[in-house]
XYZ file of C-alpha atoms in Angstrom:
328
model
C 78.591 134.796 93.109
C 79.303 135.989 96.874
C 82.711 136.334 97.953
C 82.219 134.421 101.256
C 81.491 131.236 98.967
C 84.261 131.972 96.770
C 86.818 132.454 99.647
C 85.494 128.933 101.073
C 86.150 127.212 97.988
C 89.584 128.636 97.756
C 90.148 127.738 101.091
C 88.854 124.236 100.615
C 91.188 123.734 97.672
C 93.990 124.576 99.582
C 93.143 122.638 102.369
C 93.036 119.700 99.939
C 96.624 120.514 98.770
C 97.877 120.633 102.501
C 96.010 117.140 103.282
C 97.919 115.818 100.372
C 101.261 116.771 102.084
C 100.235 115.150 105.138
C 99.338 111.985 103.225
C 102.627 111.866 101.755
C 103.984 111.429 105.413
C 101.392 108.977 106.532
C 102.067 106.675 103.415
C 105.196 105.396 105.209
C 103.451 104.996 108.466
C 100.803 102.679 106.547
C 103.674 100.441 104.945
C 105.608 99.685 108.178
C 102.407 99.061 109.828
C 101.109 96.552 107.191
C 104.465 94.687 107.668
C 105.130 94.726 111.259
C 102.055 95.711 112.883
C 103.553 98.737 114.766
C 103.388 102.321 114.576
C 106.839 103.800 113.297
C 107.461 106.823 115.291
C 110.440 107.271 113.229
C 108.881 107.835 110.121
C 108.744 111.894 110.471
C 112.596 111.729 111.364
C 113.272 109.366 108.196
C 111.841 112.339 106.134
C 114.012 114.717 107.929
C 117.224 112.746 107.389
C 116.440 112.007 103.769
C 115.985 115.816 103.205
C 119.122 116.742 105.283
C 121.202 113.718 103.095
C 119.883 115.324 99.931
C 120.762 118.885 100.357
C 124.303 117.734 101.976
C 124.986 115.606 98.723
C 123.419 118.242 96.521
C 125.830 120.915 97.877
C 128.800 118.648 98.138
C 129.029 118.886 102.011
C 131.353 116.809 103.891
C 129.702 114.681 106.171
C 130.761 115.285 109.784
C 132.640 118.388 108.893
C 132.203 120.236 112.057
C 133.075 117.254 114.114
C 136.204 116.507 112.007
C 137.208 120.116 112.191
C 136.856 120.396 116.170
C 138.976 117.208 116.640
C 141.520 118.097 114.222
C 141.424 121.680 113.871
C 140.939 121.566 110.320
C 138.672 124.046 107.987
C 136.807 121.347 105.886
C 133.546 122.102 104.786
C 132.802 120.935 101.158
C 134.191 118.678 98.325
C 134.087 121.916 96.182
C 131.657 120.391 93.714
C 127.993 120.176 93.573
C 125.438 117.363 92.001
C 122.694 117.704 89.829
C 119.579 117.337 91.875
C 118.587 113.978 89.916
C 122.050 112.351 90.611
C 121.640 113.911 94.482
C 117.968 112.246 94.798
C 119.131 108.793 93.411
C 122.177 108.543 95.881
C 119.947 109.477 98.726
C 117.621 106.860 97.806
C 120.406 104.622 97.881
C 121.457 105.814 101.556
C 118.003 105.069 102.605
C 118.073 101.514 101.253
C 121.375 101.412 103.075
C 119.812 102.735 106.268
C 116.892 100.292 106.122
C 119.234 97.091 106.001
C 121.156 98.766 108.920
C 117.916 99.044 110.750
C 116.926 95.408 110.217
C 120.409 94.036 111.030
C 121.019 95.992 114.134
C 117.456 96.373 115.608
C 114.624 94.749 113.930
C 116.169 91.074 113.504
C 116.821 91.049 117.508
C 113.065 91.896 117.951
C 111.214 88.835 115.979
C 108.045 87.682 117.862
C 108.356 90.303 120.237
C 105.298 92.311 121.642
C 104.326 95.352 119.322
C 104.805 97.827 122.437
C 108.518 96.471 122.139
C 108.696 97.393 118.669
C 107.092 100.621 118.991
C 109.599 101.559 121.737
C 112.373 100.689 119.431
C 111.218 103.024 116.781
C 111.180 105.860 119.279
C 114.939 105.425 120.188
C 115.571 104.955 116.639
C 113.868 108.202 115.660
C 115.892 110.256 118.450
C 118.957 108.325 117.228
C 118.558 109.514 113.554
C 117.790 112.915 114.458
C 121.132 113.054 116.285
C 122.974 111.604 113.719
C 121.536 113.858 111.100
C 122.637 116.918 113.239
C 126.259 115.610 113.697
C 126.628 114.612 109.906
C 125.005 117.668 108.283
C 124.807 120.377 110.759
C 121.481 122.004 112.752
C 121.125 124.997 110.436
C 118.182 125.656 108.034
C 118.903 124.556 104.819
C 117.491 125.618 101.519
C 116.297 122.608 99.291
C 116.063 123.249 95.512
C 115.524 120.450 93.197
C 113.741 122.136 90.469
C 110.292 122.089 91.354
C 107.941 124.717 90.304
C 107.248 127.062 92.998
C 105.177 130.188 93.755
C 101.604 131.066 93.419
C 99.668 129.615 90.561
C 96.305 130.940 88.818
C 95.840 128.131 86.532
C 92.693 127.202 87.816
C 91.245 130.806 86.954
C 91.086 130.032 83.368
C 88.920 126.664 84.214
C 86.682 128.014 86.865
C 85.559 131.520 87.422
C 87.560 133.853 85.048
C 84.307 134.660 83.053
C 83.216 136.022 86.658
C 86.538 137.620 87.188
C 87.357 135.475 90.050
C 90.243 133.285 90.343
C 91.873 130.829 92.755
C 95.633 130.979 94.010
C 97.325 127.505 94.452
C 100.875 127.014 95.422
C 102.557 125.263 92.197
C 104.275 123.219 94.728
C 101.227 121.594 95.977
C 99.918 120.850 92.663
C 103.317 118.771 91.847
C 102.624 116.904 95.477
C 99.017 116.151 94.496
C 100.403 114.527 91.262
C 103.194 112.610 93.183
C 100.809 111.295 95.783
C 98.465 109.938 93.166
C 101.236 108.292 91.538
C 102.824 106.963 94.735
C 99.450 105.558 95.864
C 98.665 103.937 92.417
C 102.239 102.377 92.660
C 102.147 101.185 96.085
C 98.542 99.693 95.870
C 99.585 97.463 93.035
C 102.611 96.433 94.563
C 100.683 95.556 97.559
C 98.031 93.588 95.818
C 99.409 92.264 92.533
C 103.286 91.212 93.248
C 104.661 88.223 95.092
C 106.504 90.626 97.636
C 103.451 92.687 98.315
C 101.476 89.509 99.340
C 104.344 88.301 101.453
C 104.273 91.934 102.835
C 100.451 91.236 104.012
C 101.276 87.581 105.063
C 103.974 88.896 107.471
C 101.628 91.608 108.549
C 99.132 89.110 109.539
C 101.174 86.377 111.241
C 105.125 86.511 111.673
C 105.344 82.703 112.525
C 103.147 81.603 109.829
C 104.951 83.666 107.132
C 108.189 82.049 108.249
C 106.688 78.596 108.118
C 105.905 78.979 104.647
C 109.419 80.147 103.699
C 108.830 83.865 103.634
C 112.018 85.477 104.864
C 110.920 88.179 107.451
C 114.250 89.819 107.610
C 114.179 90.351 103.725
C 110.314 91.776 103.839
C 111.247 94.089 106.572
C 114.370 95.510 104.645
C 112.176 95.771 101.735
C 109.321 97.786 103.394
C 111.645 99.936 105.214
C 113.468 100.698 101.841
C 109.857 101.702 100.321
C 109.017 103.630 103.488
C 112.489 105.180 103.352
C 111.700 106.326 99.646
C 108.515 107.801 100.555
C 110.059 109.750 103.327
C 112.268 111.163 100.661
C 109.528 112.255 98.571
C 107.955 113.649 101.522
C 111.206 115.225 102.405
C 111.757 116.963 99.327
C 108.078 118.323 99.471
C 108.044 119.770 102.603
C 111.601 120.996 102.637
C 111.014 122.455 99.391
C 107.921 124.285 100.721
C 109.405 125.677 104.339
C 113.300 124.848 104.136
C 114.863 121.756 105.806
C 114.912 122.284 109.395
C 114.669 119.714 112.341
C 111.000 120.828 113.147
C 110.430 118.838 109.837
C 110.306 115.681 111.950
C 107.285 117.187 113.880
C 105.057 116.147 110.705
C 104.626 112.866 111.997
C 102.428 114.060 114.702
C 99.989 115.509 112.342
C 99.971 112.297 110.423
C 98.793 110.558 113.146
C 94.999 111.816 113.091
C 95.382 111.144 109.261
C 95.993 107.681 110.053
C 93.334 107.035 112.548
C 90.700 108.821 109.891
C 92.042 106.553 106.941
C 92.972 103.427 108.918
C 96.398 102.090 109.635
C 96.444 99.221 106.957
C 95.019 101.604 104.064
C 97.131 103.014 101.466
C 94.067 104.684 99.683
C 92.895 105.458 103.313
C 96.270 107.524 103.952
C 95.353 110.007 101.134
C 91.428 110.067 101.825
C 92.513 110.541 105.577
C 94.793 113.395 104.429
C 92.395 115.315 102.516
C 89.818 115.262 105.055
C 92.203 116.511 107.716
C 93.599 119.109 105.457
C 90.200 120.587 104.010
C 88.534 120.186 107.606
C 91.113 122.212 109.462
C 91.247 124.837 106.953
C 87.578 125.204 106.669
C 87.257 125.078 110.241
C 89.597 127.945 110.910
C 87.962 129.807 108.132
C 84.453 129.889 109.794
C 84.874 129.096 113.208
C 88.360 130.468 113.657
C 87.358 134.385 114.287
C 84.426 133.146 116.414
C 86.535 131.258 118.990
C 90.029 133.103 118.620
C 91.630 131.393 115.786
C 94.636 128.710 115.901
C 92.024 126.042 115.559
C 94.558 124.145 113.222
C 96.831 123.155 115.949
C 94.007 120.949 117.493
C 91.335 120.367 114.885
C 92.855 117.297 113.268
C 93.244 115.868 116.888
C 89.743 116.129 118.017
C 88.428 114.699 114.846
C 90.472 111.648 115.347
C 89.182 111.339 118.699
C 85.582 111.317 117.337
C 86.540 108.586 115.089
C 88.395 106.484 117.723
C 84.949 106.701 119.543
C 82.704 106.075 117.097
C 84.779 104.085 114.104
C 88.177 103.008 115.671
C 89.508 101.276 112.544
C 89.177 104.224 110.318
C 87.187 104.535 107.233
C 89.156 101.971 105.320
C 90.780 100.013 108.186
C 90.303 96.262 108.932
C 88.124 95.248 111.872
C 90.070 93.106 114.081
C 88.181 90.254 115.902
C 90.115 88.517 118.696
C 88.747 85.226 120.064
C 89.351 84.493 123.661
């Protein structure tokens, strides 16, 4: 088998794995959009804040320690103990639920029935506030996140594919774990949205806030619920990205790569977020592999946005999004 074809297949497979990582972030955007009809600019920062909190709790770091030390002249840094990964993850999930409650209490409840652009601007302000809060609470240095996930290069596909020919594919073990986790998340969220009482209430709120209120659906509860779920999804994304590249403030920028994923898959489709991520991940890797050497490389920085632009022109609702028709 030609080496070029084998390399292309390996690039495609690694692109699919990268797409799964993009899709984990995009899932949080879909959940918020389905409940409120707005693009949550703060989702990437939620992933960063969750990862920072997880590392801080796991290492026993004292929140706001450098602020306390600067004010009182102390030398406080940690509690002197560390937490098991599963305990730290559970506590971080509770923190994200509490954060969702505070967001609804302090921000969203004052914006009921406001224009979508107002809600969108609120999420921009929330993103910068959470980024600053994470810096003050846990510090701005790059942190290593280790929750026991398998990492490193795996050749497990070798035995299943081209071992007889002497070829093998190399895949990061963490990407394999991310693919399994993403599949479980999509299945769970789809079942929740379609077959549970609160899932149906979530869709009703997304369609019409006033109509949902008129039939007894608590808008405030639904917003707390959906932001809590989005916070949990952000925690999962933060764990995967933080384990892969370290917990650093550039982690919040993954939201920018999730935007073209949403444009392809559709802002209202949970499975669409996964499909869009797979298309973006594989497409940018293959384009870089074939066209990169011809045009100077670095195509991964812009390929996703060009593809999203084409979708906006020819299919603005995305592959799985709902076509909205308004009568005037």
